[in-house]
Coordinates of C-alpha atoms in Angstrom, one line a residue:
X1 CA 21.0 2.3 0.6
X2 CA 19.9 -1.1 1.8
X3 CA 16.8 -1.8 3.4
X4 CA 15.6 -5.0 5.5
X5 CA 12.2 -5.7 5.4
X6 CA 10.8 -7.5 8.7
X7 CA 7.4 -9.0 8.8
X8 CA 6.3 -9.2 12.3
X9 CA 5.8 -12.6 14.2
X10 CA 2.6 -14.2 15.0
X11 CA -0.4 -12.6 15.9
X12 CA -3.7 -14.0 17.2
X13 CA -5.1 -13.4 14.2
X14 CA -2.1 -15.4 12.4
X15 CA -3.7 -18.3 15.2
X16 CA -6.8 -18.1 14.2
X17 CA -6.7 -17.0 10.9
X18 CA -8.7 -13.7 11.2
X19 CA -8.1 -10.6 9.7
X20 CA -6.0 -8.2 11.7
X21 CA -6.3 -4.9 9.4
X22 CA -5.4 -1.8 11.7
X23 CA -6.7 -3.2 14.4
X24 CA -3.8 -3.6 18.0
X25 CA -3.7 -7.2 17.7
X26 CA -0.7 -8.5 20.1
X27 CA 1.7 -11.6 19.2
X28 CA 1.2 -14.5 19.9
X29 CA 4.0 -16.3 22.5
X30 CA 5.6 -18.4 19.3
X31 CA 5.1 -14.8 17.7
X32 CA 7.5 -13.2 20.3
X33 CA 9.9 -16.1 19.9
X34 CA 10.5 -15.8 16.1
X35 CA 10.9 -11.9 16.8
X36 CA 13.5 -12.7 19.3
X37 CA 14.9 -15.4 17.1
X38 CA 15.4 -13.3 14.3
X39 CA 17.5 -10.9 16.7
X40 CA 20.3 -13.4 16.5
X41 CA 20.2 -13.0 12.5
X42 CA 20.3 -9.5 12.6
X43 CA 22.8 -8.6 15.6
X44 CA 25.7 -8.4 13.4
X45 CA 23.9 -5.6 11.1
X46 CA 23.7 -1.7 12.4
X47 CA 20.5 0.1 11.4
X48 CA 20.9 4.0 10.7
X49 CA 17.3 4.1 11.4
X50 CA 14.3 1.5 12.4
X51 CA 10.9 2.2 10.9
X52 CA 8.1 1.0 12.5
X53 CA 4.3 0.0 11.5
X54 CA 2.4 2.1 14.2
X55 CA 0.2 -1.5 14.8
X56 CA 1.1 -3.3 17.7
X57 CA 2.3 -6.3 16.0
X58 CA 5.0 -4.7 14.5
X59 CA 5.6 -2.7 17.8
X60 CA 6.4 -6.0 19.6
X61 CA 8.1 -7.6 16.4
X62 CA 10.7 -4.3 16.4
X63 CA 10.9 -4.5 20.7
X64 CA 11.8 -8.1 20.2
X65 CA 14.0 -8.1 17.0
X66 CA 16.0 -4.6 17.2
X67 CA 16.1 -4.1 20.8
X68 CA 17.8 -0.3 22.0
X69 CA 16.9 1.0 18.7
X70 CA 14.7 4.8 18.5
X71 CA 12.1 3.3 16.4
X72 CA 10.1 5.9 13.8
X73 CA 6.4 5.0 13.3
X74 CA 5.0 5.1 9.7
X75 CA 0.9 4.0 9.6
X76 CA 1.5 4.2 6.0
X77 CA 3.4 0.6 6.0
X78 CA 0.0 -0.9 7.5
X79 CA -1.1 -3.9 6.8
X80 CA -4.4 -3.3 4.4
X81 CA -7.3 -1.7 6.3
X82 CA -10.5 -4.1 6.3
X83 CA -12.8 -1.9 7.7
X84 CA -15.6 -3.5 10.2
X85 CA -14.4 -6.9 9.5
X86 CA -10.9 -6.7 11.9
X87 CA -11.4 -8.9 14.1
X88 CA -13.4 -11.5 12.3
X89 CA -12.1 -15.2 11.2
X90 CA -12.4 -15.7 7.9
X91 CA -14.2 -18.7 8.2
X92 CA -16.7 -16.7 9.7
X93 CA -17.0 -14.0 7.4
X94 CA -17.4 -16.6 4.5
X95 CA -20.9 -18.3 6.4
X96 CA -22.1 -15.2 7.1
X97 CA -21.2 -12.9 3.8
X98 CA -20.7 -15.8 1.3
X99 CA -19.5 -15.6 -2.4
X100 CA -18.9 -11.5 -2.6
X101 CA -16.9 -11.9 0.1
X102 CA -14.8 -14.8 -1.1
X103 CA -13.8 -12.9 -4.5
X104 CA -13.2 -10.2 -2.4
X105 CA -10.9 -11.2 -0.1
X106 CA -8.9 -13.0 -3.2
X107 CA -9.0 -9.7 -4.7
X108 CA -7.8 -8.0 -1.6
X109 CA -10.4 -5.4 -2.1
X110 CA -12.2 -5.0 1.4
X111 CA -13.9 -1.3 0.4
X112 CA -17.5 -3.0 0.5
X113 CA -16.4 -3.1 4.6
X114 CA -14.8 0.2 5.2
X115 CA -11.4 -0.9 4.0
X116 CA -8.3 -0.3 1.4
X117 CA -8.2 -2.2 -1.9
X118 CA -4.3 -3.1 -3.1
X119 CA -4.9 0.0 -5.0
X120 CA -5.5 2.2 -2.4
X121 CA -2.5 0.7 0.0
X122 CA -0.2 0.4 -3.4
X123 CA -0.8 4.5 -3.2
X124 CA 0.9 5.1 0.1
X125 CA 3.8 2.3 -0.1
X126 CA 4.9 4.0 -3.0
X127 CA 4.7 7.1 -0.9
X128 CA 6.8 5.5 1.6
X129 CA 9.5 4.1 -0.4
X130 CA 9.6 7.6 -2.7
X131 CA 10.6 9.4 0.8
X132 CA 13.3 6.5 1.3
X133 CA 15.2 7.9 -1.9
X134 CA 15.8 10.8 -0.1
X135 CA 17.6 8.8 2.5
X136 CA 21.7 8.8 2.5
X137 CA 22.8 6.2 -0.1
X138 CA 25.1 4.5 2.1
X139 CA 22.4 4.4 4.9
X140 CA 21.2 0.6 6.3
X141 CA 17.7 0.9 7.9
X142 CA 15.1 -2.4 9.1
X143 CA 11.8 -1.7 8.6
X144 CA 9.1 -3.9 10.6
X145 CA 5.2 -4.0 8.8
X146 CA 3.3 -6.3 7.4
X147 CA 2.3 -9.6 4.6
X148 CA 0.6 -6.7 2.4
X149 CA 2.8 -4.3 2.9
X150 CA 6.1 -5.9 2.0
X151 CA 4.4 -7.4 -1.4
X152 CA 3.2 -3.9 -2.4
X153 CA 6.7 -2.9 -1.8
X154 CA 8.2 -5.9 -4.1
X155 CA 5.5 -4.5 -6.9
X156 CA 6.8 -0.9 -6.4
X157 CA 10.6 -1.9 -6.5
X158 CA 9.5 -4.1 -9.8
X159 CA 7.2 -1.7 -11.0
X160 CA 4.1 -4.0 -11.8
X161 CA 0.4 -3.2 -10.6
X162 CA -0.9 -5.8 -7.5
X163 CA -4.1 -7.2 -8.7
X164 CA -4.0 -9.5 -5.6
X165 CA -1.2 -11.1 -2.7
X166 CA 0.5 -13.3 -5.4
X167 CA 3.3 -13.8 -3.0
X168 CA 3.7 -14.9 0.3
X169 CA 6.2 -13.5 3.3
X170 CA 6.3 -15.7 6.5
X171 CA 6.5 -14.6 10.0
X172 CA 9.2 -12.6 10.5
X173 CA 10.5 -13.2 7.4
X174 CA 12.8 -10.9 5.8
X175 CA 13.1 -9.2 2.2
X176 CA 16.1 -6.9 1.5
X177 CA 16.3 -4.2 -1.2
X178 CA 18.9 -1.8 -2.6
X179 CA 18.3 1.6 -3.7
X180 CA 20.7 3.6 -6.1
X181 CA 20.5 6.7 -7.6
X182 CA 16.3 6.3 -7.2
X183 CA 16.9 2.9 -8.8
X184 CA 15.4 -0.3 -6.6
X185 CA 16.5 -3.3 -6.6
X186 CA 15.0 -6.6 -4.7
X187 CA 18.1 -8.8 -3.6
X188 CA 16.5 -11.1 -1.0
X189 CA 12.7 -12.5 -0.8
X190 CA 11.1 -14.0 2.0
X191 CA 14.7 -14.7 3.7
X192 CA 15.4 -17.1 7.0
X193 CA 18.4 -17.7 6.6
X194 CA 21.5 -15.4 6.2
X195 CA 21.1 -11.9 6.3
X196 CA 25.0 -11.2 5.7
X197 CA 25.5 -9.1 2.5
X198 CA 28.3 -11.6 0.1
X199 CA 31.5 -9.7 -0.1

């Protein structure tokens, strides 16, 4: 089984660097643009399934990327929940909530606000990619989330704990893993270039 892992475009949070959380924040025009570009990259790949991020975001990034696709929604590959502070730049949030909030957020531990810590969203990737075992091993399926999401999913695949986002994935990036007999493997990080499996 291989599985492409698309991080949707820009948002207007990604503009204006606020967090998003699960709040139905739409993309951006450039964010729309990179979804559409990354079309070209992936037109000469067939999905047996597209699994969506229920957040609007990814919604757009999937309408964009995989067009004439049935798309399956999974909230579980959300982007970490931040409680009452969606919406909010950071900026902002560091004036008005100072140095808590700052070793917070580099913790990515927002459950002083309502939200998820990476412990708490670790939980139900790994409850995500467990059900993908049960997929067929020859099946190819895109799946279309979020920053958090896909680096919780690299930590699953290489089986260390997330103490907080040590690695970035860009807009509409794109990571690829294989899964074997239950066994993951990451083969491609962060990817804009060519999405081609070598022979």
């Amino acid at each position: 089984m291989r599985i492409y892992v698309i991080r949707h475009g820009q948002s207007e949070a990604n503009l204006v660097t606020a967090h998003a959380g699960w709040s139905q924040v739409p993309l951006t025009e450039k964010g729309i643009s990179q979804a559409q570009a990354v079309r070209s990259r992936l037109q000469e790949l067939h999905f047996d399934k597209v699994i969506v991020s229920d957040l609007r975001r990814a919604k757009q990034t999937a309408e964009n990327a995989l067009p004439g696709y049935e798309y399956t929604y999974d909230w579980r590959i959300r982007e970490i929940g931040v409680g009452r502070l969606a919406g909010e730049r950071v900026s902002d949030c560091e004036a008005k909530l100072g140095e808590s909030y700052i070793r917070n957020r580099k913790n990515r531990d927002f459950t002083a606000y309502g939200g998820e810590n990476l412990e708490m969203m670790q939980s139900r990737i790994a409850a995500f990619m467990d059900d993908l075992t049960g997929e067929p091993e020859d099946a190819q399926i895109a799946v279309v989330c979020h920053e958090g999401a896909i680096f919780c999913m690299v930590c699953h695949v290489l089986q260390c704990q997330p103490t907080r986002l040590a690695a970035r994935a860009d807009n509409c990036s794109v990571s690829v893993f294989t899964c074997k007999a239950g066994q993951w493997v990451l083969n491609k990080w962060n990817e804009t270039g060519n999405l081609i499996p070598e022979a």
